[in-house]
XYZ file of C-alpha atoms in Angstrom:
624
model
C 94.254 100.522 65.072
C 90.504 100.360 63.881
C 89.119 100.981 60.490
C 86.388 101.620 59.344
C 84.144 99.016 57.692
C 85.376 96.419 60.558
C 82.222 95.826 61.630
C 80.944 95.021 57.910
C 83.559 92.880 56.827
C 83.418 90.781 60.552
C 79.792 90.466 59.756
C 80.534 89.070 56.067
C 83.345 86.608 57.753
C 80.659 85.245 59.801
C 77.753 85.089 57.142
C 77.241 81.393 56.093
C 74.883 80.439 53.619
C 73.124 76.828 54.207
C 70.898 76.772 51.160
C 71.393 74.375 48.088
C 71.150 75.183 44.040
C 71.088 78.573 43.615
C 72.382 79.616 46.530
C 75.878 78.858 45.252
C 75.696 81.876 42.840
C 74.944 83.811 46.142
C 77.545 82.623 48.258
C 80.058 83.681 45.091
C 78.584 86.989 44.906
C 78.758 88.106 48.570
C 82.772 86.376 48.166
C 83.760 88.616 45.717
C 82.213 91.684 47.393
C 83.601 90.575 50.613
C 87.018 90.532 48.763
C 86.280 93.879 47.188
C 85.963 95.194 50.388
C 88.552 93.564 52.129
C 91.095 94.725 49.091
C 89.801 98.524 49.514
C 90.351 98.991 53.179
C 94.276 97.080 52.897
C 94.984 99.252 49.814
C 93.400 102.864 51.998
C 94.999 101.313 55.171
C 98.585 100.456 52.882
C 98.515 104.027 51.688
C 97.773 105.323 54.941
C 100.996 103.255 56.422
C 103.003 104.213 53.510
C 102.809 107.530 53.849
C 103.648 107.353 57.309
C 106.984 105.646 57.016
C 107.660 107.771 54.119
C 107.515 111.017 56.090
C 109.031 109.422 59.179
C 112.326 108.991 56.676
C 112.173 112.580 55.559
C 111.928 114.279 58.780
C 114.399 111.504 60.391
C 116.825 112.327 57.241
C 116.409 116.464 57.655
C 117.105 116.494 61.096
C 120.299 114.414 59.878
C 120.956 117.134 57.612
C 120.327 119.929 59.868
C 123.531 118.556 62.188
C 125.453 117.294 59.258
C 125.193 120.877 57.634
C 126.478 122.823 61.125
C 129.571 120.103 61.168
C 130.223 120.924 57.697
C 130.555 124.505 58.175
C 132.728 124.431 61.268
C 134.819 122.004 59.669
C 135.167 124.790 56.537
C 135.887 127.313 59.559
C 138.753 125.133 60.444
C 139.893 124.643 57.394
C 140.020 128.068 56.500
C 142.142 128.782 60.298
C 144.395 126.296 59.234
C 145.440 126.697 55.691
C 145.043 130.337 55.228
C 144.597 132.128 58.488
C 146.094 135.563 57.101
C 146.994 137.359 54.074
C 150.718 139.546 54.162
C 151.013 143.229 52.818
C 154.719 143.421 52.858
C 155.543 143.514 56.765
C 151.793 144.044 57.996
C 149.545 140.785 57.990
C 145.271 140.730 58.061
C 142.875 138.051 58.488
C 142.467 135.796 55.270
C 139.295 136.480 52.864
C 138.913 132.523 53.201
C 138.451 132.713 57.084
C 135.851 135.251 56.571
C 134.009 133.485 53.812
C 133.693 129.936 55.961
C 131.969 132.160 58.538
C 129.891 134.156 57.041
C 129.149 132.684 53.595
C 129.163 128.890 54.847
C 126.216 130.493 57.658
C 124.501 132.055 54.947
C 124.030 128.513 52.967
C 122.916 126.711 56.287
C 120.882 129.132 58.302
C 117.607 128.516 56.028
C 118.017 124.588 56.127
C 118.595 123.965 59.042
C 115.680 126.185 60.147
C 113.130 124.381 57.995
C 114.512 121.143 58.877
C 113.767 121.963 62.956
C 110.748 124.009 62.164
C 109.158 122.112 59.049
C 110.613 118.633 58.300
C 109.357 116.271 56.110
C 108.141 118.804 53.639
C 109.048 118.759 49.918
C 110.633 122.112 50.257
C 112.630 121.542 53.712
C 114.405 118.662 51.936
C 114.864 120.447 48.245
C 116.475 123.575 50.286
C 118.719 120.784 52.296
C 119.647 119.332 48.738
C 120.792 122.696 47.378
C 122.473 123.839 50.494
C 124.608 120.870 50.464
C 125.400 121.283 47.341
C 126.846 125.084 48.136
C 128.239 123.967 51.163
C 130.142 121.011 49.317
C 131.513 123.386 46.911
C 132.653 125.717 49.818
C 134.564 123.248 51.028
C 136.447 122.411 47.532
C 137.271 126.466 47.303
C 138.557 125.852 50.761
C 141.004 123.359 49.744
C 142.003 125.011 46.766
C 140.037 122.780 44.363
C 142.087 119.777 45.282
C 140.932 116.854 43.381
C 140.548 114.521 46.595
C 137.496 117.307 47.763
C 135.505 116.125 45.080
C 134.614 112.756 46.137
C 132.630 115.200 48.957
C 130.086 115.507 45.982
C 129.318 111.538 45.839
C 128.929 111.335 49.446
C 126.870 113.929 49.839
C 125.022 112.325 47.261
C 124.879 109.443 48.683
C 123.460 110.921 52.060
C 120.852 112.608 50.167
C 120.102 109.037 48.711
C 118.595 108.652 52.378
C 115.937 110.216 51.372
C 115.047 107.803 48.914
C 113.385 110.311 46.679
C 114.950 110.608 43.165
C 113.704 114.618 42.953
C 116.283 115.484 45.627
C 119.209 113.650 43.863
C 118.299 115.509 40.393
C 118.628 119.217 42.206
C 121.688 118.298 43.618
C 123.216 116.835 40.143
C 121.718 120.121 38.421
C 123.312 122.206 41.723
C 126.742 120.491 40.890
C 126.972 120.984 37.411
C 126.290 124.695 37.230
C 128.727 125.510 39.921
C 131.377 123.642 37.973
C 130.469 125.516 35.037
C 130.586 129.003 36.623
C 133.484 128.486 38.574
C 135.483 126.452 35.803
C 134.634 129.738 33.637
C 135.224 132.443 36.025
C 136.980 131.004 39.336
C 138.752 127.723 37.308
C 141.355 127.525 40.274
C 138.725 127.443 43.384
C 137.387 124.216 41.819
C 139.632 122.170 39.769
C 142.783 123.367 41.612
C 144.437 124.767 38.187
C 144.462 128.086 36.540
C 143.815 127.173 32.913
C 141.931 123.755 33.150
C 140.380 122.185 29.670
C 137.003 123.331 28.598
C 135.434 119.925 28.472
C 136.428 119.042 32.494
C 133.143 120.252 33.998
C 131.350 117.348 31.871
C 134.011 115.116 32.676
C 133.122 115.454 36.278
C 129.199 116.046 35.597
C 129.168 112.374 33.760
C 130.731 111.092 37.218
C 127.626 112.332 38.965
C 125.070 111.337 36.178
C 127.003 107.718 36.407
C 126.479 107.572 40.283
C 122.853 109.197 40.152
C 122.040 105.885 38.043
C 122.827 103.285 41.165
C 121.332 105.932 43.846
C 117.852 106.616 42.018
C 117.355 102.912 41.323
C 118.137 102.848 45.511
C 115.571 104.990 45.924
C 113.095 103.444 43.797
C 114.134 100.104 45.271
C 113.716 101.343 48.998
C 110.470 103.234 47.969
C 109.042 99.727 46.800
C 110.200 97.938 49.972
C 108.225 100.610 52.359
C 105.000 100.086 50.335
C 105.746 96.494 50.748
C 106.240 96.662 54.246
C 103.248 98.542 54.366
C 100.825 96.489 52.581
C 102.105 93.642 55.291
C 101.571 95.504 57.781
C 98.235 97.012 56.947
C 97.186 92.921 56.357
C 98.517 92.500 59.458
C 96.531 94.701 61.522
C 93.386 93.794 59.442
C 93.868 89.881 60.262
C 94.613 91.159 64.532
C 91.693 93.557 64.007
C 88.906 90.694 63.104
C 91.042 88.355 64.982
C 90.044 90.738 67.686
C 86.935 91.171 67.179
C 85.786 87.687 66.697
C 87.876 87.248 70.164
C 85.832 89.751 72.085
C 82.232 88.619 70.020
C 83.426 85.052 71.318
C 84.160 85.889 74.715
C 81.050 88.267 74.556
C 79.088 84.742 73.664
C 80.163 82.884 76.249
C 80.010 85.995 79.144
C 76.230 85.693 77.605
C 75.755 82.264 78.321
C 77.680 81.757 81.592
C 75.218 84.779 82.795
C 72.616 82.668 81.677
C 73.414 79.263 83.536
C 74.640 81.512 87.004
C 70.942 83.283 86.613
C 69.244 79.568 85.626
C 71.292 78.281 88.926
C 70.530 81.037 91.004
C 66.743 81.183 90.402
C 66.287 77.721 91.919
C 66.696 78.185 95.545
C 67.285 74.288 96.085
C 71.077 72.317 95.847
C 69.886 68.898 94.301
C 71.590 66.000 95.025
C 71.502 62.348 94.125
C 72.832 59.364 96.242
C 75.654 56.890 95.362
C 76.640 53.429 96.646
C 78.654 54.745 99.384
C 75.714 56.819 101.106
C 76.903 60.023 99.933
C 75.560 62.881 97.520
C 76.282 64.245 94.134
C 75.472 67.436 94.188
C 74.183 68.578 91.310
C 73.867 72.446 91.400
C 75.982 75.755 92.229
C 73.607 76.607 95.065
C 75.526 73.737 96.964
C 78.448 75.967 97.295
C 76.111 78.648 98.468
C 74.806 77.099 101.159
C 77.656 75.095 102.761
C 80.814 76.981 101.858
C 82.606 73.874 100.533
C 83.350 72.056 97.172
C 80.828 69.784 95.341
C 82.806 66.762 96.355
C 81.744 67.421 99.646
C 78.920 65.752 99.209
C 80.551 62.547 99.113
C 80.572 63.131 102.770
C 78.176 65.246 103.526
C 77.297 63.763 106.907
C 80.653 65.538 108.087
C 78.689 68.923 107.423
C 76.461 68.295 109.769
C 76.277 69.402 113.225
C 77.387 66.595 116.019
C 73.858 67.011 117.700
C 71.939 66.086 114.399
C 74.227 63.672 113.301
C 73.566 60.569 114.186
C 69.807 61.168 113.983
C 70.187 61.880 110.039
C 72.490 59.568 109.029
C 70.437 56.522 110.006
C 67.160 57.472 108.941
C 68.822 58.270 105.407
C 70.370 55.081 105.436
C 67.118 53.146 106.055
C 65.637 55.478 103.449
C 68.187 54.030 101.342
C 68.054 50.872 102.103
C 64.346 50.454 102.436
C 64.044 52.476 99.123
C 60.933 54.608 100.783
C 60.581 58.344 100.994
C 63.349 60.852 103.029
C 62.474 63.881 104.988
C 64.344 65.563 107.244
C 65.501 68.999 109.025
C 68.674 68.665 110.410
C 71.517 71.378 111.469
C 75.018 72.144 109.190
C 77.905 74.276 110.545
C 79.549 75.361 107.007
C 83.303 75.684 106.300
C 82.633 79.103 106.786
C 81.573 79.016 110.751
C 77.920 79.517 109.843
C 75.297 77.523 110.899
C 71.909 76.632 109.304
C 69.096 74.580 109.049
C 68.314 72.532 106.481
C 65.483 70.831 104.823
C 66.236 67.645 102.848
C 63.826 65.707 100.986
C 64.650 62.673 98.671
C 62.216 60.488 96.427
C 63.339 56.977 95.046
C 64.618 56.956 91.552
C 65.683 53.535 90.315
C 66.345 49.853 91.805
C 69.370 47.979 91.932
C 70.601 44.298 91.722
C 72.195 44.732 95.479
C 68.714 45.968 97.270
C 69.438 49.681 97.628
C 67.048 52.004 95.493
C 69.122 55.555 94.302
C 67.688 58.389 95.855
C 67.290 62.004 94.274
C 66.269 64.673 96.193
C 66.575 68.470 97.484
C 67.854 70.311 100.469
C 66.440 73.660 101.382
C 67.807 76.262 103.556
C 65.173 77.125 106.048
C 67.241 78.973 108.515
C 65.232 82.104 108.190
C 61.818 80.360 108.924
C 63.571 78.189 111.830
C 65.007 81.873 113.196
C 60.950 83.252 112.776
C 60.128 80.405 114.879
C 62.322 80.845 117.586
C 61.543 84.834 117.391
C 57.941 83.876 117.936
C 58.935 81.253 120.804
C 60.556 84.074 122.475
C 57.981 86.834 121.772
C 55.532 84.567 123.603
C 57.313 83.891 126.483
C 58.533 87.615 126.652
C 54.893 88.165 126.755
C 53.883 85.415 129.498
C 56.246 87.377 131.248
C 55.111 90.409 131.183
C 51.577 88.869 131.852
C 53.372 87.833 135.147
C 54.860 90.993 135.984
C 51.671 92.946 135.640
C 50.228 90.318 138.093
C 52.875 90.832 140.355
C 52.306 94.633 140.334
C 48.287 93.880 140.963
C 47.782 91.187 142.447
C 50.967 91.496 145.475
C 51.533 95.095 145.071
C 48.077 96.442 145.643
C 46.899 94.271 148.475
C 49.486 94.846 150.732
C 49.266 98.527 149.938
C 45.807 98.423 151.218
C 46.659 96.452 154.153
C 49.257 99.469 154.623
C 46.710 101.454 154.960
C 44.458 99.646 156.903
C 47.334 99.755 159.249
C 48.272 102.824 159.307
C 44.664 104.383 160.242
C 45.576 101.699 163.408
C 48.466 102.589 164.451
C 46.957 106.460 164.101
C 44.113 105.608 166.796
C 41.475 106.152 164.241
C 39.683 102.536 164.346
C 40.190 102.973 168.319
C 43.181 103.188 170.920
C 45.757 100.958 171.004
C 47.939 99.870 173.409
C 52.286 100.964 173.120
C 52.928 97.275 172.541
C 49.768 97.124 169.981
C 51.170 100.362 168.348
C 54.688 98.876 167.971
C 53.963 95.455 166.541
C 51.486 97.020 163.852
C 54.535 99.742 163.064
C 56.590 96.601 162.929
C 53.727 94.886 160.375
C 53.832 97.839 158.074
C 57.799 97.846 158.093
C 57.886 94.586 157.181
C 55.226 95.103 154.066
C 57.101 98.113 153.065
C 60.081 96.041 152.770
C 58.345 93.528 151.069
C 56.675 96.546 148.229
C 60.305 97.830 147.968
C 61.661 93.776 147.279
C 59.033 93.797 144.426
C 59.674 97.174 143.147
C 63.030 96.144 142.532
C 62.225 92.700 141.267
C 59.982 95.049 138.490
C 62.424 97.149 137.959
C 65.380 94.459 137.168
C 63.010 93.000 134.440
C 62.520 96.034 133.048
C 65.993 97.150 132.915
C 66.715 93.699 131.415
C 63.827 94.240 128.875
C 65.270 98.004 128.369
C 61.927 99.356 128.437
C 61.790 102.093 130.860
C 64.484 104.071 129.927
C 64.074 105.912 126.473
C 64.783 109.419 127.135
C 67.769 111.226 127.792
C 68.608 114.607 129.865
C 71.383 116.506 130.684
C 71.549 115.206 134.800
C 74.076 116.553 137.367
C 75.723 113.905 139.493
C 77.090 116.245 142.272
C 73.130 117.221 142.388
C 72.031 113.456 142.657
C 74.722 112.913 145.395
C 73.583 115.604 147.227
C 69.938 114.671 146.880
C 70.445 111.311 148.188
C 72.871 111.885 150.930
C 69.793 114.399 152.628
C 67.556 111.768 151.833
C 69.549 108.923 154.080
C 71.119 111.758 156.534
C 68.815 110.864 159.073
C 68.781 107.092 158.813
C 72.689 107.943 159.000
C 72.372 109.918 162.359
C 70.207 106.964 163.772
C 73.714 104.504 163.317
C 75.704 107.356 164.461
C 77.277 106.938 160.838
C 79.051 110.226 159.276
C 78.499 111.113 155.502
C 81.680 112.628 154.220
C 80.837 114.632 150.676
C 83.588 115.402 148.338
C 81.899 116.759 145.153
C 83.411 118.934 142.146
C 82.332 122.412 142.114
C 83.588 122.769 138.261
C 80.287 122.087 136.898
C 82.002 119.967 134.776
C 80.780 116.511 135.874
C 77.388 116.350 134.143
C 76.312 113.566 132.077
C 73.572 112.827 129.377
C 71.065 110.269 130.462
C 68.015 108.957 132.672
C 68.186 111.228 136.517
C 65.663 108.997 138.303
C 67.944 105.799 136.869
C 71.024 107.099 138.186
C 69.321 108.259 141.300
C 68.442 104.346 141.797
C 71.788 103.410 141.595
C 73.127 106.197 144.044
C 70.443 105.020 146.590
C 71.298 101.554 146.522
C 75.204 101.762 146.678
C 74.162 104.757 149.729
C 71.787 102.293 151.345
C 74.278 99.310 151.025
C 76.990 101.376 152.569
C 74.754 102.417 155.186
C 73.498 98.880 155.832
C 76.593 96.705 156.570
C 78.448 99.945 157.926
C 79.115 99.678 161.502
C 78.392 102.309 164.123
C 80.537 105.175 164.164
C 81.692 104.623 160.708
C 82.485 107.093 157.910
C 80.780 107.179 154.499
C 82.901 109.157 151.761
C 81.141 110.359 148.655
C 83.225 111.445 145.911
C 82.468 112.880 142.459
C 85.261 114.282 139.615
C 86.174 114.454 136.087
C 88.896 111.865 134.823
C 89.414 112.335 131.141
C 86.199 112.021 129.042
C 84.733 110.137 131.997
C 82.496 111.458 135.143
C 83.725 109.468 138.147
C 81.946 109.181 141.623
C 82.591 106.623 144.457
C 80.841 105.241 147.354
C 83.018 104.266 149.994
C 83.064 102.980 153.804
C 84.866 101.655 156.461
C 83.086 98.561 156.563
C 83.725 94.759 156.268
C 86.075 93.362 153.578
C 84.280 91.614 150.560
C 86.454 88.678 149.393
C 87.282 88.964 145.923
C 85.740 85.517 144.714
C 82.457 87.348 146.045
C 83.418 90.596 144.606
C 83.162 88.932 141.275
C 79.743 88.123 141.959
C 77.814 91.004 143.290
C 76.686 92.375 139.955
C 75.751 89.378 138.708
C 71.691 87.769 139.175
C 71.517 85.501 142.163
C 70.847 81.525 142.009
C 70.025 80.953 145.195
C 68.833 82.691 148.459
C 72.124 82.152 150.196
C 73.834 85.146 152.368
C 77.807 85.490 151.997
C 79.674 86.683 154.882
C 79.774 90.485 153.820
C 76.111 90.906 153.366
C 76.553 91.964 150.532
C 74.800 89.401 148.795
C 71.450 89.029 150.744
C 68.926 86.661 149.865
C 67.145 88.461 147.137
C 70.198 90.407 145.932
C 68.768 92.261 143.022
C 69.555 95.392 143.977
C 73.189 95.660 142.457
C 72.373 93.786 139.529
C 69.975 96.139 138.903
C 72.669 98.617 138.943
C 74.875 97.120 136.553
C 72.028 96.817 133.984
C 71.311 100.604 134.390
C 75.103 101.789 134.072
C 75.077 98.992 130.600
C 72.531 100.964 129.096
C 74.348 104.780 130.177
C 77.329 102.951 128.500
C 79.286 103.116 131.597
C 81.234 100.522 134.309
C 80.699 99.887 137.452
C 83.139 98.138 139.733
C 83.947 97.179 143.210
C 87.358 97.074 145.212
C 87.921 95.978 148.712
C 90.806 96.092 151.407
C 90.982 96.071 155.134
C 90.322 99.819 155.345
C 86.844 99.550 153.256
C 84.765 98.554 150.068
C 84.583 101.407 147.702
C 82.413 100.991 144.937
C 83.178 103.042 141.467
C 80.982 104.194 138.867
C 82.245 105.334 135.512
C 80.107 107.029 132.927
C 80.591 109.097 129.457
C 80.964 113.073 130.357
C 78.150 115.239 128.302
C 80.623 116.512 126.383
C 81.953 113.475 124.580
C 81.645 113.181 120.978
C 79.502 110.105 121.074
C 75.745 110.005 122.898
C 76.337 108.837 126.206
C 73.182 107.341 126.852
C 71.904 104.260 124.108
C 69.950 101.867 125.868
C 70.898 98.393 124.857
């Protein structure tokens, strides 16, 4: 619950007055309003509670009434069936006035009470009508009985129930309700209450001075009960005033020290160094929260904070601290940690002498830094520059190989043509053999270019919708002659569906057609069979090269994507002595986001491409 001067009176609580002489006076004055105060919000809050637990009881005590009153008239019903059910006219019989008067009379008294007390308890009139009707309703049973003497002693218990109320008003309608009815009946129906047909005048104040002598005991209940509720409700209302501040000075506390734990995490946080000072046993204290920041682990850690770093450094830092230590002199160092976390970093630790001691060593205070980030920059930089010595060394290769023997190509060519003068067959054949041998050599360096620039992913941006029953065909007719020369046959099996396009480079893919085509063709023997094949699998475009060659053991199958060490031949030829050609593959099917994959048996090699159809959900083509 909240009130509404809490605020005030938590900020009087925690007003303190630290002045001398007449400051006294003050410190009485703002007491005794603070007192005021406090008195007037228990006193509205008292009230407030008061009034609640008073109505509670009334509408608790008419819904009591409401079920007490329907009882009461089916139980006159009864009555009325079992005393009296018919009257006798001579031989013919009818049903007794009594029965109809418990039903009808006893639902006149009730219907209106126990309305209000559904519809409207806990109002002054609900519980006055309930007070009256009881009344009737008590009296209807007496008539029931025939005024029997033991009916009566219904009037002091329905007293007593409306005693529940603990409101004296409600006891004084019902006395007044009693008394009349026993003076009207005792003048006019003198059997239907006292059970006689000529009873003494005086009997109705006999039995009214019964009621007046119980009312006495029952109002004094009600005043009592009335004075424990407002008791209980001035406790209570101090109660929730104490929690209330309680509260508040709770949450202003907690508030405080939110405030100043902020304060030290911010003060912590803003230094971007763990400091640390050395103890006898060459280890750290850590002083700081930044510690746990930058190595993961607890502050007594430290203690053994050689343990933190990595097995390379080690040995390296430790002694040079230790001679720091020992020597008392200056420490500076850079030195890798792997954190409990898995992470490693790079450190920069610098300590400064402090004070001496008796045994030689000199305490040490210093700093470590986390210079990960700059070491990171560094090595981005190291590789930047070689990245660019390379490509320095590329573009030489391009000019300074490439372009000379292309000229010489030409040179040779306007020989072998006759136009520097006739040659001879055997002049004519070595010179074609010359420029054979330099185109072989342009096409080695083409493909050493292109490897690095696969590797550096700089050649292939741009993505297109591409065909690969279109490549196949492109580059069978491109090697159908060379093909005819070996007396080889090239076998096409291609999907006609249209639905084995992919997204991605054409003139990539075309590369790696050719070279799988040319390799096939290469090591196939005469009078073999090439088989091209091309089909949708699932969200995948499939195509194979395969031939009836020689069988590629599978500790060298393992190896012919990879980038050659040395210039050694294995005994499929598939691995020749520059062997770039199907690395290069592999590095262009990486960046379509596809496989590539070789098996071999003793009817042939096939070799399997697998690459993301054009209709897939993701792009296809993301160079790497």
């Amino acid at each position: 619950m909240h009130f509404g001067k809490k605020s005030q009176i938590h900020h009087h609580t925690s007003f303190r007055l630290c002045f001398e002489g007449s400051s006294v006076s003050v410190n009485r004055i703002e007491q005794l309003k603070l007192h005021s105060e406090v008195a007037e919000l228990i006193s509205s809050k008292t009230k407030s509670i008061f009034e609640a637990l008073v109505q509670r009881n009334y509408a608790d005590c008419d819904h009591m009434f409401a079920v007490l009153l329907i009882i009461e008239w089916l139980g006159g019903v009864l009555t009325a069936f079992l005393v009296s059910p018919t009257s006798w006219e001579g031989v013919s019989s009818n049903t007794h006035i009594h029965v109809m008067l418990s039903i009808w009379l006893g639902m006149a008294i009730i219907i209106l009470p126990v309305g209000l007390a559904w519809f409207y308890s806990g109002k002054a009139l609900t519980r006055q009508t309930i007070a009256v009707a009881q009344t009737l309703m008590t009296a209807l049973i007496i008539h029931l009985c025939g005024g029997r003497l033991e009916t009566h002693f219904l009037i002091f218990g329905s007293l007593t129930f409306l005693a529940f109320y603990a409101d004296w008003r409600v006891l004084v309608t019902a006395t007044v309700m009693t008394a009349l009815d026993h003076i009207v009946r005792g003048v006019y129906l003198p059997f239907s209450v006292y059970g006689v047909t000529y009873p003494e005048p005086w009997r109705w104040v006999e039995h009214s001075s019964w009621v007046l002598f119980a009312d006495v005991f029952l109002i004094r209940k009600c005043v009592l009960d009335m004075r424990e509720k407002l008791r209980i409700a001035e406790k209570q209302a101090q109660m929730e005033l104490t929690n209330q501040i309680i509260e508040e000075q709770v949450i202003e506390r907690t508030e405080q020290v939110k405030q100043s734990e902020e304060k030290f995490r911010n003060l912590c946080s803003s230094v971007p160094t763990v400091i640390f000072e050395s103890n006898a046993d060459d280890g750290w204290e850590v002083i700081g929260l930044p510690w746990f920041q930058l190595t993961a682990a607890p502050i007594e850690k430290g203690k053994e904070w050689w343990t933190l770093v990595a097995e390379s450094d080690r040995e390296r830092t430790l002694d040079s601290w230790k001679q720091a230590v020992e020597k008392g002199s200056e420490w500076s160092q850079e030195f890798r940690i792997q954190t409990l976390s898995g992470v490693t970093k790079w450190i920069k630790a610098k300590a400064v002498p402090l004070t001496g001691k008796g045994d030689g060593k000199r305490q040490l205070i210093g700093t470590l830094e986390d210079v990960t980030d700059r070491k990171n920059a560094e090595e981005n930089n190291r590789r930047i520059l070689l990245m660019n010595q390379r490509d320095d060394f590329m573009a030489m290769l391009a000019n300074d190989l490439k372009n000379p023997i292309v000229g010489a190509n030409r040179i040779l060519n306007l020989m072998a043509e006759g136009k520097l003068g006739k040659l001879e067959t055997e002049q004519e054949q070595i010179l074609t053999k010359i420029v054979e041998g330099n185109n072989e050599l342009l096409r080695m360096i083409q493909h050493i270019i292109s490897v690095y620039k696969y590797d550096r992913d700089s050649d292939i941006r741009a993505s297109e919708h591409a065909s690969v029953t279109s490549l196949i065909r492109d580059c069978a007719a491109k090697f159908q002659q060379h093909a005819d020369a070996k007396k080889v046959k090239i076998e096409l099996h291609l999907s006609e569906s249209g639905d084995v396009g992919i997204l991605g480079n054409s003139e990539s893919l075309r590369v790696v057609i050719q070279n799988l085509l040319e390799n096939a063709l290469k090591y196939m023997p005469v009078g073999g069979t090439i088989s091209l094949r091309a089909f949708r699998q699932g969200d995948r475009v499939m195509f194979e090269v395969n031939n009836s060659g020689s069988f590629i053991e599978l500790d060298q199958r393992n190896k012919l994507f990879e980038r050659p060490l040395t210039g050694e031949e294995d005994g499929s030829g598939y691995l020749p002595k520059v062997g770039l050609g199907l690395y290069m593959c592999r590095q262009i099917i990486d960046a379509h986001r596809g496989d590539i994959y070789c098996e071999s048996d003793a009817d042939g090699t096939t070799f399997t491409v697998s690459l993301p159809h054009v209709t897939s959900k993701e792009t296809s083509f993301q160079p790497s």
